[in-house]
PDB file of C-alpha atoms in Angstrom:
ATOM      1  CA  UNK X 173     -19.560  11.305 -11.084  1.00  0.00           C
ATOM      2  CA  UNK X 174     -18.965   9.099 -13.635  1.00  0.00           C
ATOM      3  CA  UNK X 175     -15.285   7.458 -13.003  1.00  0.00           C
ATOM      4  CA  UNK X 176     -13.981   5.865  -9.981  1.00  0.00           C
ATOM      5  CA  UNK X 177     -14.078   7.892  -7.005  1.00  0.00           C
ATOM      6  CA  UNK X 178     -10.600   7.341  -5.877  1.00  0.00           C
ATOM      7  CA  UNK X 179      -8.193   8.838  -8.344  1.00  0.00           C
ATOM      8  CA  UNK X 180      -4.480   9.238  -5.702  1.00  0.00           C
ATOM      9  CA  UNK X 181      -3.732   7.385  -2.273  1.00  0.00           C
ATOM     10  CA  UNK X 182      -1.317   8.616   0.159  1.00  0.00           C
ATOM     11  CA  UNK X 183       0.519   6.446   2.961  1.00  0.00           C
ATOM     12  CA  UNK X 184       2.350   9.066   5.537  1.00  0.00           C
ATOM     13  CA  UNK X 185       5.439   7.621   7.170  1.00  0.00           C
ATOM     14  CA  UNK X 186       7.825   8.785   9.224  1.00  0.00           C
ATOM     15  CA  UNK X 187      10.935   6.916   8.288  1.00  0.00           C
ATOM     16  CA  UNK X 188      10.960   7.157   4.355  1.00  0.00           C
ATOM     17  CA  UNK X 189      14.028   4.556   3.615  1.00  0.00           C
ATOM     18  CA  UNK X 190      11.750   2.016   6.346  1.00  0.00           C
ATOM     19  CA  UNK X 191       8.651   2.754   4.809  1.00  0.00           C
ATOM     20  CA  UNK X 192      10.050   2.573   0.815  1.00  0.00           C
ATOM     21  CA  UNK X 193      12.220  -0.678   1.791  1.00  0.00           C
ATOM     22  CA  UNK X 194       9.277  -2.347   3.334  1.00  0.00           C
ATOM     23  CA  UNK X 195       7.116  -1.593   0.492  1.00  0.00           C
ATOM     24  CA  UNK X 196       9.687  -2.507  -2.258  1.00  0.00           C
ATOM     25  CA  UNK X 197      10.134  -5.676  -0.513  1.00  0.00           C
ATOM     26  CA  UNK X 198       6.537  -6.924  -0.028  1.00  0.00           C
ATOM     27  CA  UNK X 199       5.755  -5.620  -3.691  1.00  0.00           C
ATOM     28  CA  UNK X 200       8.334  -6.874  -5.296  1.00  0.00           C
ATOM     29  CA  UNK X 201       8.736  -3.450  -7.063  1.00  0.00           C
ATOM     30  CA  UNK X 202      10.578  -0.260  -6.751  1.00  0.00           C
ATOM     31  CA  UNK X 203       8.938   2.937  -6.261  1.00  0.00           C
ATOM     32  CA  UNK X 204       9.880   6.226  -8.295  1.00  0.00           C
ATOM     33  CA  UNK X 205      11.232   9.623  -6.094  1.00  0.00           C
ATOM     34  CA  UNK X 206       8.464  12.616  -6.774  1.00  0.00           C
ATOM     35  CA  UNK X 207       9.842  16.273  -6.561  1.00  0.00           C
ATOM     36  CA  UNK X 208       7.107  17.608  -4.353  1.00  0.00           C
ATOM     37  CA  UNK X 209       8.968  21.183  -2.769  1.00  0.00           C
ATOM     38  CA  UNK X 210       8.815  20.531   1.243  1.00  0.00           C
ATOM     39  CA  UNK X 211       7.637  16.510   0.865  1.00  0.00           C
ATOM     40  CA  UNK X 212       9.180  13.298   0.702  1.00  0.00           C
ATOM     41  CA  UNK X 213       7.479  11.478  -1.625  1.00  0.00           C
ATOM     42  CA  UNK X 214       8.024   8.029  -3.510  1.00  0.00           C
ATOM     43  CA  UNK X 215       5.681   6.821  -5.967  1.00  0.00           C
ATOM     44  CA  UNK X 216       3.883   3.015  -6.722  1.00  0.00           C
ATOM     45  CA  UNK X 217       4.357   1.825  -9.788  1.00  0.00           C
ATOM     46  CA  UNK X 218       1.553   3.107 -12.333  1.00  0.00           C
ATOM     47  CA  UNK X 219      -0.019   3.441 -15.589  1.00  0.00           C
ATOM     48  CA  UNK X 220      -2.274   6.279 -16.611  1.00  0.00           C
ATOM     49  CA  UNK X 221      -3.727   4.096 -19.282  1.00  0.00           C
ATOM     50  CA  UNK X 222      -5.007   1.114 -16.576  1.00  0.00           C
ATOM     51  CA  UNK X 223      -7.872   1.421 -14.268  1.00  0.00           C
ATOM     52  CA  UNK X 224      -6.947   1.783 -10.673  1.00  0.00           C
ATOM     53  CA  UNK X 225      -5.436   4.833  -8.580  1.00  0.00           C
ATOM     54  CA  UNK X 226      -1.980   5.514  -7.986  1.00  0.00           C
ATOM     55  CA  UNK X 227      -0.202   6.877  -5.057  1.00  0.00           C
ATOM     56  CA  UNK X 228       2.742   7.381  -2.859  1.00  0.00           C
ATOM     57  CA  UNK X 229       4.503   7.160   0.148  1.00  0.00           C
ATOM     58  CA  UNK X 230       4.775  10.517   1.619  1.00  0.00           C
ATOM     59  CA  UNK X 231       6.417  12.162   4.823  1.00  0.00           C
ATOM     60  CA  UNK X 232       5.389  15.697   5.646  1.00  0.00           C
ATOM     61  CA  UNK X 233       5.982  17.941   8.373  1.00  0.00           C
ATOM     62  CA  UNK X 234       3.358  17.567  11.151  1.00  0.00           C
ATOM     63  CA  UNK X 235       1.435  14.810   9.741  1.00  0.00           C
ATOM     64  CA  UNK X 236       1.958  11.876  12.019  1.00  0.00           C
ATOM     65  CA  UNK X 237       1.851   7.910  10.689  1.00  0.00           C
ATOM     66  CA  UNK X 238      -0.234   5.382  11.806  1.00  0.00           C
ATOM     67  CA  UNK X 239      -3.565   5.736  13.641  1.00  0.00           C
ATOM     68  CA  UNK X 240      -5.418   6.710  10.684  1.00  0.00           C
ATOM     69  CA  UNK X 241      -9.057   5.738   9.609  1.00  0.00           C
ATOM     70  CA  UNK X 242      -8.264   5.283   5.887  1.00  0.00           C
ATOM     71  CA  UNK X 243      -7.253   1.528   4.538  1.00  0.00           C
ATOM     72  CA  UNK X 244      -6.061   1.152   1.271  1.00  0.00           C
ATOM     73  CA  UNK X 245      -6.291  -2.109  -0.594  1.00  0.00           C
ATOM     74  CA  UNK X 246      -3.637  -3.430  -2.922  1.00  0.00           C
ATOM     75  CA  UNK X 247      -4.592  -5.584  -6.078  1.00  0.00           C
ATOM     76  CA  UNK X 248      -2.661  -9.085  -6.345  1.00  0.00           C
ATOM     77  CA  UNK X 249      -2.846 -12.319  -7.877  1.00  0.00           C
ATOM     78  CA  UNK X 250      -2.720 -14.318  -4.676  1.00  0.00           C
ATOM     79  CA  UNK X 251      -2.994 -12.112  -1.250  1.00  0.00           C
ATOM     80  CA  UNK X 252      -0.660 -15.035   0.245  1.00  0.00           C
ATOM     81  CA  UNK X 253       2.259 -14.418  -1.465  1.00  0.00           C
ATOM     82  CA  UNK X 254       2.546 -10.486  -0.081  1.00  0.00           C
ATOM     83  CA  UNK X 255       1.583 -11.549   2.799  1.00  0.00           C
ATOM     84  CA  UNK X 256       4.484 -13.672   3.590  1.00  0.00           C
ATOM     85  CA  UNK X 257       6.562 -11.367   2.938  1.00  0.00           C
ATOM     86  CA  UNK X 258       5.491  -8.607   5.554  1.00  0.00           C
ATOM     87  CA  UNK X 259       7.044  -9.934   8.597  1.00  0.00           C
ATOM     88  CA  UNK X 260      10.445 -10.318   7.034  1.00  0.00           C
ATOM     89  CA  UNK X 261      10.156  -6.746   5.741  1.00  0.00           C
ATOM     90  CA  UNK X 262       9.368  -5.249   9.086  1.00  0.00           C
ATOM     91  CA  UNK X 263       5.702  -5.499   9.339  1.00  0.00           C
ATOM     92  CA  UNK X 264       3.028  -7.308  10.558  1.00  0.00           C
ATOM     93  CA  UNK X 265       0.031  -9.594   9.498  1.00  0.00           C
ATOM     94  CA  UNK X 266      -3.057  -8.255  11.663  1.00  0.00           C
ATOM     95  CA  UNK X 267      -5.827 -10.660   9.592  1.00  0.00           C
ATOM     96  CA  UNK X 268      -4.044 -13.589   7.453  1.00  0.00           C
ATOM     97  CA  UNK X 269      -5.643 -14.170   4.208  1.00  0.00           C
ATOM     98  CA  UNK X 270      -9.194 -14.854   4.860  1.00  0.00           C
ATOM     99  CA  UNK X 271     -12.263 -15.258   1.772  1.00  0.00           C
ATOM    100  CA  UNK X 272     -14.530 -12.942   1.111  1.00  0.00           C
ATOM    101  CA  UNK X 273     -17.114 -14.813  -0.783  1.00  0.00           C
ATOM    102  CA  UNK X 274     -17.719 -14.009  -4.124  1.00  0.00           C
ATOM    103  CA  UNK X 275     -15.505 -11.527  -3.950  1.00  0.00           C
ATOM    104  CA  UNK X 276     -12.108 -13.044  -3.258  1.00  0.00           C
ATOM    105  CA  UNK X 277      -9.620 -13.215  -0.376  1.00  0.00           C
ATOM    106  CA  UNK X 278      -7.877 -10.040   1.589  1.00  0.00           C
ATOM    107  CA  UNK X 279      -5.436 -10.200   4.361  1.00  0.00           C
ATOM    108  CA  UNK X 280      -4.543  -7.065   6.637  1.00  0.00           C
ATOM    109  CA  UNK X 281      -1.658  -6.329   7.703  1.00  0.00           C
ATOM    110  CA  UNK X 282       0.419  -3.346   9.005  1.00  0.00           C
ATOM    111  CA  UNK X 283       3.266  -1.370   7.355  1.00  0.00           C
ATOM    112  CA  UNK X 284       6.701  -0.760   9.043  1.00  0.00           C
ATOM    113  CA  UNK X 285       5.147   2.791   9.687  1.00  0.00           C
ATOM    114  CA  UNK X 286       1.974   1.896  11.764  1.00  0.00           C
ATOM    115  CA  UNK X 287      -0.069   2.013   8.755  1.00  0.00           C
ATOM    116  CA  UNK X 288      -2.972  -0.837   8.128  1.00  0.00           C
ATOM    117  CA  UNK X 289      -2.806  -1.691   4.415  1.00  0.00           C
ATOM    118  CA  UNK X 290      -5.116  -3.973   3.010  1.00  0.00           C
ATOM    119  CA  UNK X 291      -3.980  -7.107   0.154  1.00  0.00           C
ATOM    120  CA  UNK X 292      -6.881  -8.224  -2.295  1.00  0.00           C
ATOM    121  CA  UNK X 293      -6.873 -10.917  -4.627  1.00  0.00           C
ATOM    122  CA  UNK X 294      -9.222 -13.214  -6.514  1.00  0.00           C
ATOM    123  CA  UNK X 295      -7.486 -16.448  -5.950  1.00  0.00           C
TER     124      UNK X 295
END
């Protein structure tokens, strides 16, 4: 294998218009609908041409939120700043920021949906 081996993400929510308004309002960014036939789906903001994977929110049939063993890391400048803006947006800070030695600071926190997500940042 010679590129990254994560190349999509998927966050599965029950209530899409919780899940996409909590995520817009962390982020700071809107997300773009998908046409997926039978999904809900709403896709992060990305670029093909940048390292990194991209993903989406997605609610399908049968597949609960929540509970899962997967975390997914976001890249920011400075963890902080998302993370005080989770509770407002309906989530919930499970580890404030906290360093990671040489290489940088994360804070986990959980989604409006259940979901852990994790925040990762240099500074």
């Amino acid at each position: 294998m010679n590129d990254n081996p994560a190349c999509w993400f998927e966050i599965y929510v029950q209530d899409m218009d919780r899940a996409k308004a909590f995520y817009e309002g962390v982020f700071g960014k809107p997300l773009t609908r998908l046409d997926a036939p039978g999904l809900g789906m709403w896709a992060f903001e990305m670029d093909a041409q940048k390292p990194g994977a991209g993903g989406a929110l997605v609610r399908m049939p049968g597949v609960a939120s929540g509970g899962n063993s997967t975390l997914v890391y976001f890249a920011c400048k400075d963890c902080a700043v998302e993370e005080a803006r989770v509770e407002s947006c309906g989530g919930r800070v499970f580890k404030p920021r906290m360093s990671i030695g040489q290489y940088g600071f994360i804070s986990l926190v959980t989604d409006s949906e259940g979901n852990m997500i994790g925040l990762h940042s240099m500074e």
